[in-house]
mmCIF file of C-alpha atoms and ligand atoms in Angstrom:
data_model
loop_
_atom_site.group_PDB
_atom_site.id
_atom_site.type_symbol
_atom_site.label_atom_id
_atom_site.label_comp_id
_atom_site.label_asym_id
_atom_site.label_seq_id
_atom_site.Cartn_x
_atom_site.Cartn_y
_atom_site.Cartn_z
ATOM 1 C CA MET X 1 -56.332 15.983 35.709
ATOM 2 C CA LEU X 2 -55.643 18.518 32.982
ATOM 3 C CA VAL X 3 -52.232 17.144 31.992
ATOM 4 C CA PHE X 4 -53.755 13.851 30.850
ATOM 5 C CA ASP X 5 -56.685 15.429 29.084
ATOM 6 C CA PRO X 6 -55.436 17.728 26.321
ATOM 7 C CA PRO X 7 -57.854 19.994 24.486
ATOM 8 C CA ARG X 8 -59.685 18.233 21.665
ATOM 9 C CA ARG X 9 -59.198 19.728 18.245
ATOM 10 C CA GLY X 10 -60.319 16.922 16.026
ATOM 11 C CA LYS X 11 -58.134 14.049 14.961
ATOM 12 C CA PRO X 12 -55.376 13.944 12.374
ATOM 13 C CA PRO X 13 -56.481 12.110 9.216
ATOM 14 C CA ARG X 14 -55.935 8.364 9.221
ATOM 15 C CA HIS X 15 -52.586 7.235 7.828
ATOM 16 C CA LEU X 16 -51.064 3.891 6.904
ATOM 17 C CA ALA X 17 -48.724 4.166 9.899
ATOM 18 C CA ASP X 18 -51.673 4.317 12.310
ATOM 19 C CA LEU X 19 -52.692 0.802 11.322
ATOM 20 C CA ASP X 20 -51.380 -2.689 11.967
ATOM 21 C CA PRO X 21 -51.208 -5.074 8.981
ATOM 22 C CA ASP X 22 -54.739 -6.443 9.487
ATOM 23 C CA GLU X 23 -56.217 -2.981 9.780
ATOM 24 C CA ARG X 24 -54.352 -1.947 6.630
ATOM 25 C CA ARG X 25 -55.836 -4.808 4.657
ATOM 26 C CA ALA X 26 -59.301 -3.875 5.898
ATOM 27 C CA ALA X 27 -58.733 -0.220 5.000
ATOM 28 C CA VAL X 28 -57.541 -1.157 1.515
ATOM 29 C CA ALA X 29 -60.542 -3.434 1.028
ATOM 30 C CA ALA X 30 -62.790 -0.557 2.088
ATOM 31 C CA LEU X 31 -61.223 1.486 -0.728
ATOM 32 C CA GLY X 32 -62.436 -1.220 -3.103
ATOM 33 C CA LEU X 33 -58.965 -2.665 -3.746
ATOM 34 C CA PRO X 34 -57.600 -6.175 -3.246
ATOM 35 C CA SER X 35 -56.052 -6.507 0.179
ATOM 36 C CA TYR X 36 -52.572 -7.488 -1.130
ATOM 37 C CA ARG X 37 -52.238 -3.856 -2.150
ATOM 38 C CA ALA X 38 -51.863 -3.094 1.565
ATOM 39 C CA ASP X 39 -48.650 -5.102 1.702
ATOM 40 C CA GLN X 40 -47.354 -3.496 -1.461
ATOM 41 C CA LEU X 41 -48.007 -0.044 -0.072
ATOM 42 C CA SER X 42 -46.402 -1.003 3.257
ATOM 43 C CA ARG X 43 -43.294 -2.207 1.457
ATOM 44 C CA HIS X 44 -42.986 1.134 -0.290
ATOM 45 C CA TYR X 45 -43.541 3.155 2.867
ATOM 46 C CA PHE X 46 -41.737 1.137 5.567
ATOM 47 C CA GLY X 47 -39.339 -0.883 3.440
ATOM 48 C CA ALA X 48 -38.211 1.584 0.793
ATOM 49 C CA LEU X 49 -39.160 4.766 2.702
ATOM 50 C CA ARG X 50 -41.160 6.071 -0.258
ATOM 51 C CA ARG X 51 -43.910 8.546 0.319
ATOM 52 C CA LEU X 52 -44.750 9.925 -3.096
ATOM 53 C CA PRO X 53 -47.174 7.837 -5.158
ATOM 54 C CA ALA X 54 -45.155 8.639 -8.305
ATOM 55 C CA GLU X 55 -42.250 6.610 -6.883
ATOM 56 C CA MET X 56 -44.391 3.479 -6.509
ATOM 57 C CA THR X 57 -43.989 2.414 -10.087
ATOM 58 C CA ASP X 58 -45.087 -1.203 -9.671
ATOM 59 C CA LEU X 59 -48.602 0.013 -8.857
ATOM 60 C CA PRO X 60 -51.032 1.031 -11.624
ATOM 61 C CA ALA X 61 -51.545 4.794 -11.564
ATOM 62 C CA ASP X 62 -55.209 4.669 -10.510
ATOM 63 C CA VAL X 63 -54.406 2.241 -7.661
ATOM 64 C CA ARG X 64 -51.516 4.425 -6.567
ATOM 65 C CA ASP X 65 -53.715 7.492 -6.443
ATOM 66 C CA ALA X 66 -56.492 5.722 -4.552
ATOM 67 C CA LEU X 67 -54.044 4.322 -1.984
ATOM 68 C CA ALA X 68 -52.325 7.645 -1.528
ATOM 69 C CA ALA X 69 -55.591 9.531 -1.152
ATOM 70 C CA GLY X 70 -56.927 7.011 1.360
ATOM 71 C CA LEU X 71 -53.849 6.143 3.371
ATOM 72 C CA LEU X 72 -51.030 8.631 2.855
ATOM 73 C CA PRO X 73 -52.369 12.065 3.825
ATOM 74 C CA ALA X 74 -49.688 14.749 4.274
ATOM 75 C CA LEU X 75 -49.445 14.665 8.065
ATOM 76 C CA VAL X 76 -46.154 16.436 8.637
ATOM 77 C CA GLU X 77 -44.513 19.097 6.513
ATOM 78 C CA VAL X 78 -41.087 20.584 7.018
ATOM 79 C CA ASP X 79 -41.455 24.086 8.407
ATOM 80 C CA ARG X 80 -37.701 24.585 8.591
ATOM 81 C CA THR X 81 -34.477 22.762 9.397
ATOM 82 C CA LEU X 82 -31.454 23.926 11.376
ATOM 83 C CA ASP X 83 -28.068 22.195 11.208
ATOM 84 C CA CYS X 84 -25.047 22.295 13.484
ATOM 85 C CA ASP X 85 -22.029 20.191 14.492
ATOM 86 C CA GLY X 86 -20.741 20.469 10.929
ATOM 87 C CA GLY X 87 -24.008 19.033 9.613
ATOM 88 C CA ALA X 88 -24.015 15.986 11.916
ATOM 89 C CA THR X 89 -26.984 17.345 13.905
ATOM 90 C CA ARG X 90 -30.196 18.494 12.257
ATOM 91 C CA LYS X 91 -33.272 19.838 13.972
ATOM 92 C CA THR X 92 -36.462 19.747 11.934
ATOM 93 C CA VAL X 93 -39.472 21.843 12.841
ATOM 94 C CA TRP X 94 -42.591 20.083 11.542
ATOM 95 C CA ARG X 95 -45.915 21.683 10.734
ATOM 96 C CA LEU X 96 -48.779 19.290 11.440
ATOM 97 C CA TYR X 97 -52.124 19.122 9.623
ATOM 98 C CA ASP X 98 -53.744 21.632 11.989
ATOM 99 C CA GLY X 99 -50.835 24.084 11.998
ATOM 100 C CA THR X 100 -49.378 22.778 15.276
ATOM 101 C CA ARG X 101 -45.584 22.622 15.285
ATOM 102 C CA VAL X 102 -43.298 20.003 16.813
ATOM 103 C CA GLU X 103 -39.591 19.277 16.521
ATOM 104 C CA SER X 104 -37.357 16.284 16.018
ATOM 105 C CA VAL X 105 -33.560 16.056 16.094
ATOM 106 C CA LEU X 106 -31.437 13.751 13.943
ATOM 107 C CA MET X 107 -27.908 13.057 15.169
ATOM 108 C CA ARG X 108 -25.093 11.302 13.381
ATOM 109 C CA TYR X 109 -22.368 9.724 15.540
ATOM 110 C CA PRO X 110 -19.346 7.787 14.306
ATOM 111 C CA ASP X 111 -21.016 4.478 15.186
ATOM 112 C CA ARG X 112 -24.741 5.189 14.921
ATOM 113 C CA THR X 113 -27.474 7.532 13.760
ATOM 114 C CA THR X 114 -30.225 8.459 16.215
ATOM 115 C CA VAL X 115 -33.425 10.452 15.960
ATOM 116 C CA CYS X 116 -35.064 12.137 18.934
ATOM 117 C CA VAL X 117 -38.807 12.426 18.300
ATOM 118 C CA SER X 118 -41.715 14.308 19.834
ATOM 119 C CA SER X 119 -44.743 12.460 21.179
ATOM 120 C CA GLN X 120 -46.834 15.509 22.085
ATOM 121 C CA ALA X 121 -47.043 19.115 20.945
ATOM 122 C CA GLY X 122 -45.830 20.839 24.086
ATOM 123 C CA CYS X 123 -45.899 19.032 27.405
ATOM 124 C CA GLY X 124 -48.116 19.070 30.473
ATOM 125 C CA MET X 125 -45.473 18.029 32.997
ATOM 126 C CA ALA X 126 -44.299 21.599 33.729
ATOM 127 C CA CYS X 127 -40.716 20.805 34.758
ATOM 128 C CA PRO X 128 -39.331 24.302 35.422
ATOM 129 C CA PHE X 129 -35.917 23.731 33.788
ATOM 130 C CA CYS X 130 -37.345 22.425 30.484
ATOM 131 C CA ALA X 131 -38.383 24.782 27.686
ATOM 132 C CA THR X 132 -41.070 22.400 26.427
ATOM 133 C CA GLY X 133 -42.651 22.271 29.867
ATOM 134 C CA GLN X 134 -42.991 26.053 30.031
ATOM 135 C CA ALA X 135 -45.485 26.315 27.187
ATOM 136 C CA GLY X 136 -47.867 23.630 28.433
ATOM 137 C CA LEU X 137 -49.554 20.922 26.421
ATOM 138 C CA THR X 138 -51.163 21.687 23.075
ATOM 139 C CA ARG X 139 -52.176 18.158 22.087
ATOM 140 C CA ASN X 140 -51.181 14.535 21.771
ATOM 141 C CA LEU X 141 -49.648 13.367 18.508
ATOM 142 C CA SER X 142 -51.174 10.421 16.671
ATOM 143 C CA THR X 143 -49.179 7.263 16.057
ATOM 144 C CA ALA X 144 -48.625 8.220 12.425
ATOM 145 C CA GLU X 145 -47.501 11.754 13.325
ATOM 146 C CA ILE X 146 -44.790 10.169 15.463
ATOM 147 C CA VAL X 147 -43.875 7.494 12.910
ATOM 148 C CA GLU X 148 -43.650 10.121 10.159
ATOM 149 C CA GLN X 149 -40.879 11.867 12.108
ATOM 150 C CA VAL X 150 -38.974 8.583 12.222
ATOM 151 C CA VAL X 151 -39.549 7.695 8.568
ATOM 152 C CA ALA X 152 -38.452 11.169 7.489
ATOM 153 C CA ALA X 153 -35.304 10.784 9.596
ATOM 154 C CA ALA X 154 -34.602 7.360 8.102
ATOM 155 C CA ARG X 155 -35.002 8.905 4.652
ATOM 156 C CA ASP X 156 -32.672 11.795 5.511
ATOM 157 C CA ALA X 157 -30.083 9.389 6.888
ATOM 158 C CA ALA X 158 -30.330 7.110 3.857
ATOM 159 C CA THR X 159 -29.967 9.956 1.372
ATOM 160 C CA GLY X 160 -26.954 11.447 3.131
ATOM 161 C CA ALA X 161 -28.698 14.631 4.276
ATOM 162 C CA LEU X 162 -26.422 14.688 7.336
ATOM 163 C CA GLY X 163 -23.306 14.886 5.175
ATOM 164 C CA ASP X 164 -20.514 12.338 5.014
ATOM 165 C CA GLY X 165 -22.586 10.006 2.869
ATOM 166 C CA PRO X 166 -25.617 7.861 3.626
ATOM 167 C CA THR X 167 -26.114 6.182 7.005
ATOM 168 C CA ARG X 168 -28.791 3.917 8.386
ATOM 169 C CA LEU X 169 -31.087 5.196 11.091
ATOM 170 C CA GLY X 170 -30.684 2.675 13.891
ATOM 171 C CA ASN X 171 -31.869 4.379 17.072
ATOM 172 C CA VAL X 172 -35.023 6.197 18.111
ATOM 173 C CA VAL X 173 -35.367 8.025 21.415
ATOM 174 C CA PHE X 174 -38.696 9.389 22.672
ATOM 175 C CA MET X 175 -36.940 12.351 24.218
ATOM 176 C CA GLY X 176 -38.304 15.192 22.149
ATOM 177 C CA MET X 177 -41.304 17.307 23.088
ATOM 178 C CA GLY X 178 -43.856 15.734 25.375
ATOM 179 C CA GLU X 179 -44.282 13.005 27.958
ATOM 180 C CA PRO X 180 -44.523 9.771 25.947
ATOM 181 C CA LEU X 181 -46.297 7.805 28.666
ATOM 182 C CA ALA X 182 -49.016 10.474 28.914
ATOM 183 C CA ASN X 183 -49.853 9.604 25.275
ATOM 184 C CA TYR X 184 -49.564 5.888 25.868
ATOM 185 C CA ALA X 185 -51.648 4.289 23.111
ATOM 186 C CA ALA X 186 -50.241 6.430 20.303
ATOM 187 C CA VAL X 187 -46.662 5.984 21.529
ATOM 188 C CA LEU X 188 -47.036 2.209 21.823
ATOM 189 C CA GLY X 189 -48.468 2.119 18.307
ATOM 190 C CA ALA X 190 -45.443 4.070 17.092
ATOM 191 C CA VAL X 191 -43.042 1.772 18.952
ATOM 192 C CA ARG X 192 -44.645 -1.232 17.251
ATOM 193 C CA ARG X 193 -44.378 0.363 13.804
ATOM 194 C CA ILE X 194 -40.740 1.207 14.503
ATOM 195 C CA VAL X 195 -39.714 -2.281 15.630
ATOM 196 C CA ASP X 196 -42.011 -4.578 13.630
ATOM 197 C CA PRO X 197 -40.136 -6.077 10.689
ATOM 198 C CA ALA X 198 -40.948 -4.759 7.185
ATOM 199 C CA PRO X 199 -43.468 -4.584 5.629
ATOM 200 C CA ALA X 200 -45.373 -4.235 8.926
ATOM 201 C CA GLY X 201 -42.912 -1.636 10.181
ATOM 202 C CA LEU X 202 -39.387 -0.273 9.991
ATOM 203 C CA GLY X 203 -37.708 -3.245 11.654
ATOM 204 C CA LEU X 204 -35.385 -1.388 14.038
ATOM 205 C CA ALA X 205 -34.017 -3.342 17.003
ATOM 206 C CA GLN X 206 -36.236 -3.016 20.087
ATOM 207 C CA ARG X 207 -33.173 -2.391 22.207
ATOM 208 C CA HIS X 208 -32.381 0.635 20.091
ATOM 209 C CA VAL X 209 -35.644 2.344 20.982
ATOM 210 C CA THR X 210 -35.745 4.369 24.212
ATOM 211 C CA VAL X 211 -38.900 5.621 25.912
ATOM 212 C CA SER X 212 -38.193 8.359 28.433
ATOM 213 C CA THR X 213 -40.583 9.329 31.205
ATOM 214 C CA VAL X 214 -40.926 11.684 34.146
ATOM 215 C CA GLY X 215 -42.172 8.652 36.078
ATOM 216 C CA LEU X 216 -45.869 7.974 35.449
ATOM 217 C CA VAL X 217 -45.941 4.809 37.532
ATOM 218 C CA PRO X 218 -49.119 3.118 36.219
ATOM 219 C CA ALA X 219 -47.898 3.639 32.642
ATOM 220 C CA ILE X 220 -44.456 2.210 33.460
ATOM 221 C CA GLU X 221 -46.245 -0.828 34.906
ATOM 222 C CA ARG X 222 -48.293 -1.141 31.742
ATOM 223 C CA LEU X 223 -45.160 -0.901 29.600
ATOM 224 C CA THR X 224 -43.600 -3.667 31.683
ATOM 225 C CA ARG X 225 -46.432 -5.968 30.591
ATOM 226 C CA GLU X 226 -46.021 -5.288 26.845
ATOM 227 C CA SER X 227 -43.346 -7.952 26.289
ATOM 228 C CA LEU X 228 -41.066 -5.435 24.614
ATOM 229 C CA GLN X 229 -37.324 -5.013 24.916
ATOM 230 C CA VAL X 230 -37.230 -1.248 24.541
ATOM 231 C CA THR X 231 -35.029 0.800 26.841
ATOM 232 C CA LEU X 232 -36.807 2.677 29.619
ATOM 233 C CA ALA X 233 -35.325 5.987 30.709
ATOM 234 C CA VAL X 234 -36.508 7.714 33.878
ATOM 235 C CA SER X 235 -35.935 11.442 34.307
ATOM 236 C CA LEU X 236 -35.080 11.495 37.992
ATOM 237 C CA HIS X 237 -33.094 14.723 38.541
ATOM 238 C CA ALA X 238 -33.146 14.398 42.349
ATOM 239 C CA PRO X 239 -32.776 11.517 44.798
ATOM 240 C CA ASP X 240 -35.072 13.069 47.417
ATOM 241 C CA ASP X 241 -38.779 13.913 47.234
ATOM 242 C CA GLU X 242 -38.371 17.374 48.672
ATOM 243 C CA LEU X 243 -36.254 18.580 45.765
ATOM 244 C CA ARG X 244 -37.871 16.375 43.113
ATOM 245 C CA ASP X 245 -41.303 17.793 43.989
ATOM 246 C CA THR X 246 -40.028 21.145 42.695
ATOM 247 C CA LEU X 247 -38.014 19.911 39.674
ATOM 248 C CA VAL X 248 -40.473 17.308 38.383
ATOM 249 C CA PRO X 249 -43.904 18.407 39.648
ATOM 250 C CA VAL X 250 -45.545 15.039 38.941
ATOM 251 C CA ASN X 251 -43.402 13.754 41.815
ATOM 252 C CA THR X 252 -46.085 15.063 44.143
ATOM 253 C CA ARG X 253 -48.226 12.229 42.721
ATOM 254 C CA TRP X 254 -45.632 9.419 42.373
ATOM 255 C CA LYS X 255 -42.660 9.602 44.716
ATOM 256 C CA VAL X 256 -39.035 8.721 44.017
ATOM 257 C CA ALA X 257 -39.338 5.339 45.738
ATOM 258 C CA GLU X 258 -42.462 4.381 43.757
ATOM 259 C CA VAL X 259 -40.920 5.472 40.455
ATOM 260 C CA LEU X 260 -37.742 3.509 41.128
ATOM 261 C CA ASP X 261 -39.718 0.441 42.241
ATOM 262 C CA ALA X 262 -41.562 0.510 38.919
ATOM 263 C CA ALA X 263 -38.245 0.953 37.097
ATOM 264 C CA TRP X 264 -36.646 -2.045 38.845
ATOM 265 C CA GLU X 265 -39.703 -4.103 38.062
ATOM 266 C CA TYR X 266 -39.257 -3.157 34.399
ATOM 267 C CA ALA X 267 -35.586 -4.139 34.574
ATOM 268 C CA GLY X 268 -36.457 -7.424 36.281
ATOM 269 C CA VAL X 269 -39.111 -8.457 33.775
ATOM 270 C CA THR X 270 -37.314 -7.298 30.609
ATOM 271 C CA GLY X 271 -33.703 -7.845 31.645
ATOM 272 C CA ARG X 272 -33.029 -4.349 30.291
ATOM 273 C CA ARG X 273 -30.848 -1.830 32.052
ATOM 274 C CA VAL X 274 -32.930 1.226 32.987
ATOM 275 C CA SER X 275 -31.419 4.630 32.195
ATOM 276 C CA ILE X 276 -31.635 7.275 34.877
ATOM 277 C CA GLU X 277 -31.537 10.800 33.465
ATOM 278 C CA TYR X 278 -30.187 13.487 35.757
ATOM 279 C CA ALA X 279 -29.741 17.068 34.558
ATOM 280 C CA LEU X 280 -26.984 18.655 36.621
ATOM 281 C CA ILE X 281 -28.162 22.090 37.748
ATOM 282 C CA ARG X 282 -25.628 24.310 39.454
ATOM 283 C CA GLY X 283 -26.236 24.638 43.159
ATOM 284 C CA ILE X 284 -29.617 22.910 42.939
ATOM 285 C CA ASN X 285 -29.124 19.138 42.619
ATOM 286 C CA ASP X 286 -25.371 18.750 42.078
ATOM 287 C CA GLN X 287 -24.088 18.587 45.680
ATOM 288 C CA ALA X 288 -21.874 15.718 46.839
ATOM 289 C CA ALA X 289 -24.531 14.739 49.395
ATOM 290 C CA ARG X 290 -27.068 14.239 46.609
ATOM 291 C CA ALA X 291 -24.581 12.169 44.614
ATOM 292 C CA HIS X 292 -24.163 9.943 47.667
ATOM 293 C CA ALA X 293 -27.931 9.698 48.147
ATOM 294 C CA LEU X 294 -28.364 8.794 44.484
ATOM 295 C CA GLY X 295 -25.550 6.258 44.632
ATOM 296 C CA ALA X 296 -27.184 4.603 47.646
ATOM 297 C CA LEU X 297 -30.538 4.406 45.805
ATOM 298 C CA LEU X 298 -29.052 2.883 42.658
ATOM 299 C CA ARG X 299 -26.355 0.650 44.112
ATOM 300 C CA GLY X 300 -26.605 -2.926 42.879
ATOM 301 C CA ARG X 301 -29.399 -2.156 40.377
ATOM 302 C CA LEU X 302 -29.540 -2.881 36.648
ATOM 303 C CA THR X 303 -29.125 0.759 35.697
ATOM 304 C CA HIS X 304 -27.022 3.369 33.961
ATOM 305 C CA VAL X 305 -26.957 7.048 34.851
ATOM 306 C CA ASN X 306 -26.898 9.692 32.134
ATOM 307 C CA LEU X 307 -25.851 12.991 33.622
ATOM 308 C CA ILE X 308 -26.955 15.879 31.401
ATOM 309 C CA PRO X 309 -25.202 19.229 31.874
ATOM 310 C CA LEU X 310 -28.179 21.592 32.094
ATOM 311 C CA ASN X 311 -28.896 23.200 28.750
ATOM 312 C CA PRO X 312 -29.821 26.853 28.892
ATOM 313 C CA THR X 313 -33.453 27.753 28.243
ATOM 314 C CA THR X 314 -34.982 31.178 27.763
ATOM 315 C CA GLY X 315 -36.015 32.842 30.977
ATOM 316 C CA SER X 316 -34.405 30.299 33.275
ATOM 317 C CA ARG X 317 -31.965 31.509 35.899
ATOM 318 C CA TRP X 318 -30.456 28.064 36.269
ATOM 319 C CA THR X 319 -27.252 26.949 34.667
ATOM 320 C CA ALA X 320 -25.056 23.885 34.280
ATOM 321 C CA SER X 321 -22.911 22.674 37.141
ATOM 322 C CA ASP X 322 -19.324 23.712 37.635
ATOM 323 C CA PRO X 323 -17.192 21.120 35.768
ATOM 324 C CA ARG X 324 -15.465 20.245 39.053
ATOM 325 C CA ASP X 325 -18.794 19.467 40.700
ATOM 326 C CA GLU X 326 -19.810 17.458 37.657
ATOM 327 C CA ARG X 327 -16.618 15.389 37.874
ATOM 328 C CA ALA X 328 -17.121 14.849 41.603
ATOM 329 C CA PHE X 329 -20.725 13.735 40.979
ATOM 330 C CA VAL X 330 -19.526 11.146 38.458
ATOM 331 C CA ARG X 331 -16.784 9.947 40.802
ATOM 332 C CA ILE X 332 -19.142 9.515 43.742
ATOM 333 C CA LEU X 333 -21.751 7.604 41.715
ATOM 334 C CA ARG X 334 -19.066 5.298 40.341
ATOM 335 C CA SER X 335 -17.790 4.687 43.862
ATOM 336 C CA TYR X 336 -21.166 3.018 44.475
ATOM 337 C CA GLY X 337 -20.564 0.786 41.471
ATOM 338 C CA VAL X 338 -23.158 2.707 39.446
ATOM 339 C CA SER X 339 -22.384 2.899 35.731
ATOM 340 C CA THR X 340 -22.374 6.634 34.901
ATOM 341 C CA THR X 341 -21.659 8.784 31.862
ATOM 342 C CA VAL X 342 -22.103 12.452 31.003
ATOM 343 C CA ARG X 343 -24.252 13.049 27.943
ATOM 344 C CA ASP X 344 -22.910 15.271 25.184
ATOM 345 C CA THR X 345 -24.654 18.568 24.613
ATOM 346 C CA ARG X 346 -25.434 18.063 20.932
ATOM 347 C CA GLY X 347 -27.464 20.743 19.264
ATOM 348 C CA ARG X 348 -27.204 23.433 21.942
ATOM 349 C CA GLU X 349 -26.523 26.239 19.502
ATOM 350 C CA ILE X 350 -29.674 25.483 17.499
ATOM 351 C CA ASP X 351 -31.829 24.937 20.613
ATOM 352 C CA ALA X 352 -32.002 21.255 19.792
ATOM 353 C CA ALA X 353 -30.467 19.836 22.968
ATOM 354 C CA CYS X 354 -32.349 18.128 25.821
ATOM 355 C CA GLY X 355 -34.988 20.412 27.240
ATOM 356 C CA GLN X 356 -34.597 23.112 24.585
ATOM 357 C CA LEU X 357 -37.320 22.049 22.179
ATOM 358 C CA ALA X 358 -39.987 24.723 22.071
ATOM 359 C CA THR X 359 -41.240 25.760 18.680
ATOM 360 C CA GLY X 360 -40.586 29.395 18.087
ATOM 361 C CA ALA X 361 -37.509 29.419 20.302
ATOM 362 C CA GLY X 362 -35.432 27.999 17.472
ATOM 363 C CA VAL X 363 -35.690 31.075 15.280
ATOM 364 C CA VAL X 364 -33.722 33.190 17.725
ATOM 365 C CA PRO X 365 -30.045 32.380 18.030
ATOM 366 C CA ASN X 366 -29.288 31.198 21.531
ATOM 367 C CA LEU X 367 -27.207 34.045 22.904
ATOM 368 C CA GLY X 368 -26.552 32.221 26.157
ATOM 369 C CA GLU X 369 -23.892 30.121 24.467
HETATM 370 N N1 SAH N 401 -40.995 13.922 29.222
HETATM 371 C C1 SAH N 401 -40.032 12.863 29.053
HETATM 372 C C2 SAH N 401 -39.378 12.907 27.687
HETATM 373 C C3 SAH N 401 -38.480 14.115 27.451
HETATM 374 S S1 SAH N 401 -36.854 13.552 27.483
HETATM 375 C C4 SAH N 401 -39.006 12.913 30.170
HETATM 376 O O1 SAH N 401 -38.980 13.910 30.878
HETATM 377 O O2 SAH N 401 -38.270 11.959 30.360
HETATM 378 C C5 SAH N 401 -35.954 15.003 27.652
HETATM 379 C C6 SAH N 401 -34.909 14.853 28.721
HETATM 380 O O3 SAH N 401 -34.191 16.084 28.834
HETATM 381 C C7 SAH N 401 -35.531 14.580 30.061
HETATM 382 O O4 SAH N 401 -34.695 13.752 30.813
HETATM 383 C C8 SAH N 401 -35.549 15.974 30.654
HETATM 384 O O5 SAH N 401 -35.650 15.968 32.039
HETATM 385 C C9 SAH N 401 -34.242 16.530 30.174
HETATM 386 N N2 SAH N 401 -34.188 17.986 30.195
HETATM 387 C C10 SAH N 401 -35.220 18.834 30.178
HETATM 388 N N3 SAH N 401 -34.777 20.109 30.206
HETATM 389 C C11 SAH N 401 -33.445 20.045 30.233
HETATM 390 C C12 SAH N 401 -32.432 21.039 30.247
HETATM 391 N N4 SAH N 401 -32.723 22.332 30.234
HETATM 392 N N5 SAH N 401 -31.145 20.612 30.260
HETATM 393 C C13 SAH N 401 -30.854 19.296 30.242
HETATM 394 N N6 SAH N 401 -31.770 18.330 30.218
HETATM 395 C C14 SAH N 401 -33.053 18.687 30.223
#
């Protein structure tokens, strides 16, 4: 199937963040250096968030240069950044080694700082309401290309780039461009680098990492077996197959019931509450009857519903629900005992909100707002 088999364009150069600690030691030995240099380099990169060899002053200059040349290629470069929400939200457009562009979004909240990262350039899932889905899939990102987005965000947070002084990056959501579970191995590698304690990785709490999926059932089952405590989010958007077939085309392969079964299995094994994402689209999936159907499906489950007011995307005729319908939807779900909140619409005016990431779109002000 085309969506799982992106065009090959060669591989990004190998980077420290692609490797686990053993592989790093082997790579350092292959450069002709003692293997403890791997730990030193890891401490600089994951512990102190340093990237430039010149900052690694405890390493002799020739060692520094050899390590940097062998293990720290420039994988991502800032193409441009766009800020909004008084500087509390920053979208970064990254240029990758082969000229491909992807985006990540860093968000500062009163109680936490979160980055939303891309796992693929483009996306093959073709959901008609999502800007990323319209352009199709360009290619999978490597583990290090994903980790670099996170490390850069951690650096930005730590240096106070979001204003209001430094903060600590605590949360990572795989909700940027792409379908994370269609790039399984690279995403799992990135998750491990994000949660493994320094110097192996960044040492973020597993529970503060969220992997979001359209519902690739075999990959959800595989994730269930990883012995991780990351949060699983399922982009449901409709309680019935007839509508979901049109909103999330992969539903023609794995139906609502199968996706939810896999989700409940994940919740059962990990003890983690599964997030259900539901973009409210006016007149399409926001009727009271659908809220009741959804409530009946989710009643009594270890779950939380995130309703997302539809964000406008270029060329789409769909729009967000009437606020009264949105309130009714929340009320009905809660009447089934289903924990439900409405997600904020951070970053809309810089095309950085859910479903708006499509490189190129960000240069044009969003006149729909
Ligand atoms: N492919 C994965 C990861 C992307 S997460 C997934 O679909 O889960 C991005 C989230 O934003 C998904 O829940 C997606 O369905 C939702 N989304 C996409 N377009 C949107 C839009 N225009 N408005 C609101 N949410 C949208």
